Tab-separated table of C-alpha atoms and ligand atoms in Angstrom:
chain	number	residue	atom	x	y	z
B	4	MET	CA	22.525	173.703	228.855
B	5	ALA	CA	22.755	172.304	225.327
B	6	ASP	CA	19.380	171.526	223.752
B	7	LYS	CA	18.226	167.941	224.178
B	8	SER	CA	18.468	167.805	220.359
B	9	THR	CA	22.193	168.525	220.332
B	10	LYS	CA	23.173	166.781	223.573
B	11	GLY	CA	25.213	163.762	222.587
B	12	LEU	CA	25.232	165.145	219.005
B	13	ALA	CA	22.031	163.180	218.268
B	14	ASP	CA	21.042	163.541	214.604
B	15	VAL	CA	24.040	165.802	213.887
B	16	VAL	CA	25.771	164.784	210.653
B	17	ALA	CA	29.439	164.811	211.651
B	18	ALA	CA	31.029	163.317	208.526
B	19	SER	CA	30.347	162.071	205.030
B	20	THR	CA	31.114	158.421	204.462
B	21	ALA	CA	30.836	155.883	201.662
B	22	LEU	CA	31.478	153.019	204.098
B	23	SER	CA	28.178	152.230	205.770
B	24	ASP	CA	24.638	153.496	205.949
B	25	ILE	CA	21.759	152.879	208.344
B	26	ASP	CA	18.021	153.259	207.865
B	27	GLY	CA	17.021	153.495	211.512
B	28	GLN	CA	13.270	153.469	210.838
B	29	ALA	CA	13.341	150.386	208.635
B	30	GLY	CA	16.124	148.643	210.601
B	31	ARG	CA	18.497	148.260	207.678
B	32	LEU	CA	22.286	148.390	207.509
B	33	PHE	CA	24.470	148.568	204.407
B	34	TYR	CA	28.238	148.275	203.911
B	35	ARG	CA	29.214	150.188	200.754
B	36	GLY	CA	25.704	149.668	199.405
B	37	TYR	CA	25.437	145.940	200.250
B	38	ASP	CA	22.629	144.945	202.606
B	39	ILE	CA	24.000	143.309	205.757
B	40	HIS	CA	21.447	140.501	205.282
B	41	ASP	CA	23.154	139.653	201.967
B	42	LEU	CA	26.635	139.738	203.481
B	43	ALA	CA	26.211	137.899	206.813
B	44	GLY	CA	26.688	134.162	206.329
B	45	ARG	CA	27.635	134.534	202.637
B	46	THR	CA	30.697	136.784	202.739
B	47	THR	CA	33.696	136.096	204.948
B	48	PHE	CA	35.202	138.583	207.365
B	49	GLU	CA	38.256	138.842	205.098
B	50	GLU	CA	36.032	139.761	202.114
B	51	THR	CA	34.181	142.288	204.273
B	52	ALA	CA	37.395	143.904	205.522
B	53	HIS	CA	38.563	144.149	201.903
B	54	LEU	CA	35.227	145.701	200.931
B	55	LEU	CA	35.579	148.347	203.637
B	56	GLN	CA	39.286	149.099	203.276
B	57	HIS	CA	39.671	148.754	199.481
B	58	GLY	CA	36.185	149.821	198.408
B	59	ARG	CA	35.031	146.632	196.657
B	60	LEU	CA	34.255	142.989	197.286
B	61	PRO	CA	37.413	141.146	196.212
B	62	THR	CA	37.816	138.813	193.255
B	63	ARG	CA	39.368	135.422	194.098
B	64	GLU	CA	42.790	136.800	193.164
B	65	GLN	CA	42.374	139.966	195.232
B	66	LEU	CA	41.158	137.896	198.158
B	67	ALA	CA	44.189	135.598	197.906
B	68	ASP	CA	46.508	138.634	197.917
B	69	TYR	CA	44.691	140.285	200.821
B	70	GLY	CA	44.641	136.977	202.752
B	71	ALA	CA	48.403	136.626	202.239
B	72	GLU	CA	48.887	140.208	203.427
B	73	LEU	CA	46.905	139.404	206.582
B	74	VAL	CA	48.978	136.275	207.215
B	75	ARG	CA	52.228	138.283	206.890
B	76	GLY	CA	50.762	141.102	208.967
B	77	ARG	CA	50.068	138.817	211.947
B	78	ALA	CA	53.673	138.942	213.117
B	79	LEU	CA	53.803	141.126	216.226
B	80	GLY	CA	56.532	143.718	216.581
B	81	ALA	CA	59.248	143.261	219.204
B	82	LEU	CA	57.909	146.024	221.443
B	83	ALA	CA	54.407	144.563	221.783
B	84	GLU	CA	55.771	141.020	221.965
B	85	ALA	CA	58.155	141.833	224.832
B	86	ASN	CA	55.518	143.581	226.919
B	87	ILE	CA	52.598	141.145	226.662
B	88	PRO	CA	53.392	139.238	229.890
B	89	GLU	CA	53.569	142.341	232.102
B	90	ILE	CA	50.551	143.964	230.447
B	91	ALA	CA	48.528	140.764	230.855
B	92	GLU	CA	49.356	140.821	234.552
B	93	LYS	CA	48.445	144.464	235.134
B	94	GLN	CA	45.770	145.484	232.634
B	95	ALA	CA	42.220	144.367	231.923
B	96	PRO	CA	41.614	143.196	228.335
B	97	MET	CA	40.510	146.435	226.654
B	98	GLU	CA	43.159	148.452	228.484
B	99	ALA	CA	45.754	145.910	227.403
B	100	LEU	CA	44.658	146.173	223.770
B	101	ARG	CA	44.826	149.959	223.931
B	102	THR	CA	48.406	149.693	225.212
B	103	LEU	CA	49.447	146.926	222.823
B	104	VAL	CA	48.170	148.728	219.710
B	105	SER	CA	50.065	151.785	220.860
B	106	LEU	CA	53.219	149.699	221.291
B	107	ALA	CA	52.661	148.082	217.885
B	108	SER	CA	53.024	151.491	216.244
B	109	GLY	CA	56.645	151.568	217.423
B	110	ASP	CA	57.528	148.646	215.142
B	111	ASP	CA	55.231	149.426	212.238
B	112	PRO	CA	57.310	149.950	209.090
B	113	ASP	CA	54.879	152.664	207.934
B	114	LYS	CA	54.702	154.508	211.243
B	115	ASP	CA	55.926	157.782	209.789
B	116	SER	CA	53.549	157.967	206.839
B	117	ASN	CA	49.879	158.846	206.420
B	118	SER	CA	49.964	158.230	202.660
B	119	PRO	CA	47.022	156.250	201.222
B	120	GLU	CA	49.327	153.304	200.419
B	121	ALA	CA	50.863	153.288	203.917
B	122	ASN	CA	47.419	153.586	205.476
B	123	LEU	CA	46.165	150.553	203.534
B	124	ARG	CA	49.165	148.509	204.654
B	125	LYS	CA	48.681	149.619	208.270
B	126	ALA	CA	44.964	148.801	208.042
B	127	ALA	CA	45.768	145.236	206.980
B	128	ARG	CA	48.401	144.807	209.714
B	129	LEU	CA	46.130	146.204	212.443
B	130	THR	CA	43.282	143.943	211.270
B	131	ALA	CA	45.614	140.936	211.209
B	132	GLN	CA	47.192	141.644	214.586
B	133	GLN	CA	44.104	142.417	216.668
B	134	PRO	CA	42.906	138.778	217.048
B	135	ILE	CA	46.477	137.666	217.740
B	136	LEU	CA	46.876	140.319	220.438
B	137	VAL	CA	43.671	139.154	222.144
B	138	ALA	CA	44.769	135.509	222.001
B	139	ARG	CA	48.316	136.200	223.163
B	140	TYR	CA	47.054	138.378	226.020
B	141	HIS	CA	44.679	135.619	227.112
B	142	ALA	CA	47.407	132.979	226.893
B	143	ALA	CA	49.807	135.111	228.925
B	144	ARG	CA	47.342	135.662	231.748
B	145	THR	CA	46.258	132.020	231.921
B	146	GLY	CA	49.706	130.557	231.356
B	147	ALA	CA	48.313	128.436	228.504
B	148	GLU	CA	50.349	127.357	225.500
B	149	ILE	CA	48.441	128.430	222.417
B	150	PRO	CA	48.687	127.001	218.940
B	151	GLU	CA	50.353	129.188	216.319
B	152	PRO	CA	47.824	130.644	213.853
B	153	ASP	CA	47.382	128.313	210.896
B	154	PRO	CA	48.012	130.193	207.605
B	155	ASP	CA	45.383	128.030	205.894
B	156	LEU	CA	42.626	128.939	208.342
B	157	SER	CA	40.410	132.017	208.306
B	158	VAL	CA	40.638	134.829	210.852
B	159	ALA	CA	37.507	133.429	212.540
B	160	ALA	CA	38.779	129.842	212.723
B	161	ASN	CA	42.227	130.865	213.970
B	162	PHE	CA	40.763	133.065	216.668
B	163	LEU	CA	38.510	130.308	218.034
B	164	LEU	CA	41.405	127.848	217.831
B	165	GLN	CA	43.730	130.127	219.765
B	166	ILE	CA	41.185	131.171	222.402
B	167	THR	CA	39.611	127.791	223.142
B	168	GLY	CA	42.652	125.609	222.377
B	169	ARG	CA	40.579	123.224	220.242
B	170	THR	CA	39.800	123.067	216.543
B	171	PRO	CA	36.350	124.616	216.106
B	172	ASP	CA	33.736	122.764	214.058
B	173	ARG	CA	32.421	124.152	210.779
B	174	HIS	CA	29.233	125.569	212.247
B	175	GLU	CA	31.141	127.390	215.003
B	176	VAL	CA	33.459	128.953	212.435
B	177	GLU	CA	30.534	130.004	210.234
B	178	VAL	CA	28.751	131.580	213.192
B	179	PHE	CA	31.821	133.426	214.441
B	180	ASP	CA	32.725	134.598	210.962
B	181	ALA	CA	29.198	136.002	210.578
B	182	CYS	CA	29.602	137.776	213.948
B	183	LEU	CA	32.770	139.436	212.686
B	184	VAL	CA	30.962	140.534	209.526
B	185	LEU	CA	28.009	141.909	211.521
B	186	HIS	CA	30.242	144.022	213.793
B	187	ALA	CA	32.595	145.411	211.120
B	188	ASP	CA	31.236	148.920	210.627
B	189	HIS	CA	28.373	151.116	211.796
B	190	THR	CA	28.425	154.704	210.515
B	191	MET	CA	29.285	157.368	213.113
B	192	ASN	CA	29.204	155.224	216.261
B	193	ALA	CA	31.184	156.637	219.187
B	194	SER	CA	34.444	154.731	218.659
B	195	THR	CA	34.525	155.427	214.917
B	196	PHE	CA	33.813	159.093	215.608
B	197	ALA	CA	36.687	159.142	218.111
B	198	ALA	CA	38.994	157.608	215.500
B	199	ARG	CA	37.934	160.175	212.907
B	200	VAL	CA	38.373	163.120	215.296
B	201	CYS	CA	41.919	161.940	215.966
B	202	ALA	CA	42.682	161.245	212.299
B	203	ALA	CA	41.304	164.645	211.309
B	204	THR	CA	44.152	166.386	213.134
B	205	LEU	CA	46.361	164.464	210.657
B	206	SER	CA	47.518	162.246	213.459
B	207	ASP	CA	48.457	158.685	212.469
B	208	MET	CA	46.322	155.561	212.141
B	209	HIS	CA	47.604	153.844	215.304
B	210	SER	CA	46.787	156.921	217.392
B	211	ALA	CA	43.265	156.999	215.946
B	212	ILE	CA	42.789	153.302	216.719
B	213	VAL	CA	43.989	153.772	220.300
B	214	ALA	CA	41.300	156.459	220.697
B	215	ALA	CA	38.729	154.096	219.184
B	216	ILE	CA	39.640	151.191	221.487
B	217	GLY	CA	39.373	153.417	224.551
B	218	THR	CA	35.949	154.544	223.341
B	219	LEU	CA	34.634	151.088	222.470
B	220	LYS	CA	35.474	149.896	225.989
B	221	GLY	CA	32.660	151.876	227.686
B	222	PRO	CA	29.492	149.990	228.698
B	223	LEU	CA	27.221	152.347	226.747
B	224	HIS	CA	29.031	151.213	223.584
B	225	GLY	CA	31.010	148.000	222.933
B	226	GLY	CA	31.417	147.219	226.617
B	227	ALA	CA	27.699	146.392	226.777
B	228	ASN	CA	28.172	142.850	225.436
B	229	GLU	CA	30.190	141.840	228.509
B	230	GLN	CA	27.614	143.494	230.785
B	231	VAL	CA	24.794	141.529	229.118
B	232	MET	CA	26.476	138.268	230.115
B	233	ARG	CA	27.136	139.547	233.643
B	234	THR	CA	23.429	140.446	233.927
B	235	LEU	CA	22.347	136.992	232.726
B	236	GLU	CA	24.700	135.354	235.215
B	237	SER	CA	23.364	137.531	238.036
B	238	LEU	CA	19.681	136.744	237.435
B	239	ASP	CA	17.732	133.909	239.018
B	240	PRO	CA	16.517	131.919	235.962
B	241	GLY	CA	13.134	131.499	237.655
B	242	ALA	CA	12.645	135.222	238.286
B	243	VAL	CA	13.957	136.909	235.144
B	244	ALA	CA	10.812	138.868	234.294
B	245	GLN	CA	10.334	140.257	237.794
B	246	SER	CA	14.018	141.201	238.182
B	247	VAL	CA	14.025	143.044	234.871
B	248	ARG	CA	10.788	144.858	235.758
B	249	ASP	CA	12.264	145.839	239.139
B	250	ARG	CA	15.449	147.156	237.515
B	251	LEU	CA	13.493	149.172	234.981
B	252	ALA	CA	11.219	150.535	237.712
B	253	ALA	CA	14.374	151.655	239.537
B	254	HIS	CA	15.431	153.496	236.307
B	255	GLU	CA	18.324	151.121	235.742
B	256	LYS	CA	19.487	150.622	232.200
B	257	ILE	CA	19.357	147.082	230.892
B	258	MET	CA	22.506	146.560	228.880
B	259	GLY	CA	22.084	145.381	225.308
B	260	PHE	CA	18.857	147.311	224.711
B	261	GLY	CA	18.150	150.614	223.015
B	262	HIS	CA	19.983	152.379	220.244
B	263	ARG	CA	20.591	155.940	219.165
B	264	VAL	CA	19.710	155.264	215.521
B	265	TYR	CA	17.484	152.172	215.270
B	266	LYS	CA	13.833	152.791	216.062
B	267	THR	CA	13.025	149.153	215.326
B	268	GLU	CA	14.947	145.877	215.497
B	269	ASP	CA	18.678	146.204	214.864
B	270	PRO	CA	19.145	144.003	211.748
B	271	ARG	CA	22.278	142.493	213.298
B	272	ALA	CA	20.273	141.319	216.320
B	273	THR	CA	18.043	139.264	214.023
B	274	HIS	CA	21.047	137.163	212.949
B	275	LEU	CA	22.579	137.012	216.403
B	276	ARG	CA	19.318	135.840	218.024
B	277	ARG	CA	19.056	132.988	215.523
B	278	MET	CA	22.718	132.028	215.983
B	279	SER	CA	22.350	132.124	219.762
B	280	GLN	CA	19.359	129.782	219.535
B	281	GLU	CA	21.209	127.379	217.205
B	282	LEU	CA	24.271	127.234	219.457
B	283	ALA	CA	22.131	126.886	222.588
B	284	GLU	CA	20.297	123.926	221.088
B	285	ALA	CA	23.532	122.338	219.904
B	286	SER	CA	25.080	122.753	223.360
B	287	GLY	CA	22.178	120.995	225.081
B	288	ASP	CA	21.943	123.856	227.601
B	289	ASP	CA	19.715	126.666	226.407
B	290	LYS	CA	19.347	128.366	229.814
B	291	TYR	CA	20.939	131.671	228.829
B	292	TYR	CA	19.160	131.763	225.474
B	293	ARG	CA	15.785	131.249	227.161
B	294	MET	CA	16.598	133.898	229.768
B	295	SER	CA	17.587	136.302	226.981
B	296	LYS	CA	14.299	135.749	225.190
B	297	GLU	CA	12.418	136.432	228.397
B	298	MET	CA	14.432	139.607	229.019
B	299	GLU	CA	13.735	140.742	225.469
B	300	GLU	CA	9.984	140.268	225.922
B	301	VAL	CA	9.870	142.134	229.241
B	302	VAL	CA	12.033	145.060	228.091
B	303	PHE	CA	9.904	145.482	224.982
B	304	GLU	CA	6.637	145.176	226.919
B	305	THR	CA	7.781	147.649	229.604
B	306	LYS	CA	9.874	150.180	227.664
B	307	GLY	CA	9.286	149.453	223.972
B	308	LEU	CA	13.050	148.947	223.517
B	309	TYR	CA	14.623	146.459	221.091
B	310	PRO	CA	17.815	144.472	221.601
B	311	ASN	CA	20.904	145.975	219.966
B	312	VAL	CA	23.910	144.153	218.485
B	313	ASP	CA	25.436	143.545	221.916
B	314	PHE	CA	22.494	141.637	223.398
B	315	TYR	CA	22.528	138.304	221.568
B	316	ALA	CA	26.239	138.613	220.732
B	317	ALA	CA	26.830	137.898	224.431
B	318	THR	CA	25.243	134.445	224.439
B	319	VAL	CA	26.680	133.615	221.017
B	320	TYR	CA	30.201	134.264	222.326
B	321	HIS	CA	29.398	132.411	225.542
B	322	TYR	CA	28.271	129.303	223.646
B	323	LEU	CA	31.400	129.528	221.477
B	324	GLY	CA	33.501	129.204	224.634
B	325	ILE	CA	34.884	132.746	224.647
B	326	PRO	CA	35.573	134.095	228.160
B	327	THR	CA	33.159	136.874	229.138
B	328	ASP	CA	35.805	139.561	229.607
B	329	LEU	CA	36.984	138.990	226.017
B	330	PHE	CA	33.583	139.838	224.483
B	331	THR	CA	34.440	143.506	223.929
B	332	PRO	CA	37.924	142.648	222.616
B	333	VAL	CA	36.150	140.367	220.101
B	334	PHE	CA	34.101	143.377	219.017
B	335	SER	CA	37.370	145.265	218.454
B	336	VAL	CA	38.746	142.406	216.335
B	337	SER	CA	35.913	142.990	213.890
B	338	ARG	CA	35.512	146.770	214.185
B	339	MET	CA	39.225	147.222	213.426
B	340	SER	CA	38.300	146.686	209.761
B	341	GLY	CA	35.813	149.568	209.883
B	342	TRP	CA	37.872	151.921	212.060
B	343	THR	CA	40.885	151.659	209.775
B	344	ALA	CA	38.708	152.215	206.701
B	345	HIS	CA	37.296	155.359	208.325
B	346	VAL	CA	40.797	156.676	209.040
B	347	ILE	CA	41.709	156.112	205.381
B	348	GLU	CA	38.531	157.907	204.308
B	349	GLN	CA	39.144	160.804	206.725
B	350	HIS	CA	42.729	161.321	205.558
B	351	ALA	CA	41.630	161.180	201.919
B	352	ASP	CA	39.319	164.203	202.266
B	353	ASN	CA	40.264	165.878	205.498
B	354	ARG	CA	39.038	168.810	207.480
B	355	LEU	CA	39.713	169.287	211.193
B	356	ILE	CA	36.713	168.131	213.276
B	357	ARG	CA	36.101	170.828	215.817
B	358	PRO	CA	32.496	171.390	216.908
B	359	ASP	CA	31.355	174.328	218.984
B	360	SER	CA	30.181	174.328	222.597
B	361	GLU	CA	27.636	176.332	224.500
B	362	TYR	CA	29.132	178.146	227.495
B	363	VAL	CA	27.042	177.579	230.656
B	364	GLY	CA	29.505	178.771	233.354
B	365	GLU	CA	29.886	181.992	235.366
B	366	ARG	CA	30.539	185.288	233.621
B	367	ASP	CA	32.085	188.626	234.686
B	368	GLN	CA	34.120	187.154	237.516
B	369	LYS	CA	36.382	189.655	239.360
B	370	TRP	CA	39.941	188.421	239.813
B	371	LYS	CA	41.409	188.576	243.356
B	372	PRO	CA	44.963	187.910	244.583
B	373	ILE	CA	45.385	184.469	246.149
B	374	ASP	CA	45.299	185.696	249.797
B	375	GLU	CA	41.959	187.435	249.270
B	376	ARG	CA	40.061	184.464	247.773
V	26	LIG	C1	27.536	148.640	219.859
V	26	LIG	C2	26.722	149.595	220.581
V	26	LIG	O1	27.252	150.589	221.026
V	26	LIG	S1	25.078	149.295	220.736
V	26	LIG	C3	24.648	150.126	222.278
V	26	LIG	C4	25.252	149.401	223.439
V	26	LIG	N1	24.877	150.014	224.701
V	26	LIG	C5	23.959	149.484	225.521
V	26	LIG	O2	23.373	148.450	225.273
V	26	LIG	C6	23.726	150.238	226.797
V	26	LIG	C7	22.241	150.381	227.110
V	26	LIG	N2	21.623	151.308	226.195
V	26	LIG	C8	21.740	152.654	226.361
V	26	LIG	O3	22.343	153.135	227.320
V	26	LIG	C9	21.154	153.560	225.319
V	26	LIG	O4	20.023	152.958	224.711
V	26	LIG	C10	22.180	153.965	224.253
V	26	LIG	C11	23.438	154.501	224.921
V	26	LIG	C12	22.529	152.802	223.378
V	26	LIG	C13	21.568	155.043	223.360
V	26	LIG	O5	21.499	156.194	224.138
V	26	LIG	P1	20.639	157.484	223.780
V	26	LIG	O6	20.287	157.529	222.367
V	26	LIG	O7	21.407	158.628	224.335
V	26	LIG	O8	19.306	157.260	224.576
V	26	LIG	P2	19.073	157.582	226.098
V	26	LIG	O9	20.089	156.937	226.960
V	26	LIG	O10	18.902	159.072	226.235
V	26	LIG	O11	17.688	156.847	226.290
V	26	LIG	C14	16.413	157.386	225.914
V	26	LIG	C15	15.390	156.878	226.923
V	26	LIG	O12	15.308	155.445	226.851
V	26	LIG	C16	15.742	154.866	228.071
V	26	LIG	N3	16.648	153.763	227.755
V	26	LIG	C17	17.503	153.699	226.711
V	26	LIG	N4	18.168	152.548	226.747
V	26	LIG	C18	17.729	151.896	227.830
V	26	LIG	C19	18.061	150.647	228.382
V	26	LIG	N5	18.987	149.873	227.827
V	26	LIG	N6	17.432	150.270	229.503
V	26	LIG	C20	16.498	151.054	230.062
V	26	LIG	N7	16.140	152.244	229.583
V	26	LIG	C21	16.764	152.653	228.473
V	26	LIG	C22	16.498	155.951	228.815
V	26	LIG	O13	16.493	155.757	230.194
V	26	LIG	C23	15.757	157.174	228.370
V	26	LIG	O14	14.549	157.244	229.093
V	26	LIG	P3	13.970	158.657	229.584
V	26	LIG	O15	13.706	159.426	228.334
V	26	LIG	O16	12.767	158.264	230.346
V	26	LIG	O17	15.068	159.285	230.402
V	27	LIG	O1	26.074	152.846	216.109
V	27	LIG	C1	26.155	152.939	217.345
V	27	LIG	O2	25.897	153.972	217.998
V	27	LIG	C2	26.539	151.760	218.137
V	27	LIG	C3	26.533	150.485	217.368
V	27	LIG	O3	25.512	149.858	217.192
V	27	LIG	C4	27.789	150.032	216.796
V	27	LIG	O4	28.815	150.719	216.928
V	27	LIG	O5	27.801	148.954	216.183
């Protein structure tokens, strides 16, 4: 068996990156040297995506150009467009996104190039298309007519408009924009690692993103935010503490808690907790926020575990009117900016990623013909 220290590649440095950095002891996160606390609420998602993909916070002119590129990039290719209705009928949201991004590669004008310029253009198109794919998928499965994205609105505002069918207020847009910023990148998390492994074979950006989406889907990673909401919905509001204690005593994992790297509060959770409280108060129904606080107290008291990014993101998305099964797709809308930046970085200084394994099976087996086995 692999040592506990190498199982799950804990503490193994698998890549060098200039994109993000975590101090797990102090609970700090940086994007290209900027503290997440300075970015969230002060920098838009578009500025953050530019920071990750182009290496610097944009000037007004650069932001206008990048914004225009995102607006142009929203147009879905014919292949994805034609298949949305059938996919929406047959596939759950993250599976549908995996399929749709794969189909989108068929119509991407840069599909045959991994050059830095082509990769930057693909990164912008993938970032622009992801929220549209989620909205169009949701519209197809509900039969709703959705408004066209407004070129004068931000990614955050357009997404809320298309998902809820109503113009979001300023506070809602600010909160959702901050959520997108908080989820944009996170060093060598599982989905980013998957993308980099794929890119390191010199495969193309769309293939790497398909790998990342499939990896984000799992409940130990991005899929946890949906499970947090399902847990809250399943609990009796009057018996939260006892239910959580019982689950922990039965060695069940409580989704939205624990982290491989943070040994203290995840800095993103600090923002999300506050935003959840603000939205709960504004909605006049703070039931799920109060239940979350109680869960947090009991999990910390019993196991010493802190909430991760997925825990309070769940109630924030709930209060914003986003359907529960679209929580992980929302994560992908944001993380697309980081994944694509990692693919660019991997291609720019590539070496095949191929770790070793420890053989734990039988040895010296004697071969026998099929009738003698
Ligand atoms: C965006 C993101 O991906 S953030 C993470 C989202 N995932 C979740 O919220 C799922 C719940 N959390 C977990 O499963 C884990 O904490 C992970 C996957 C995030 C990190 O996993 P690892 O670093 O491998 O830690 P591991 O799962 O080995 O846990 C270490 C110990 O803490 C316990 N533990 C960790 N998380 C939890 C939890 N959420 N609930 C209960 N116990 C937990 C484990 O049972 C284990 O206990 P043991 O040593 O007595 O066996
Ligand atoms: O870093 C991780 O392992 C998971 C995480 O928090 C993220 O991807 O945002």
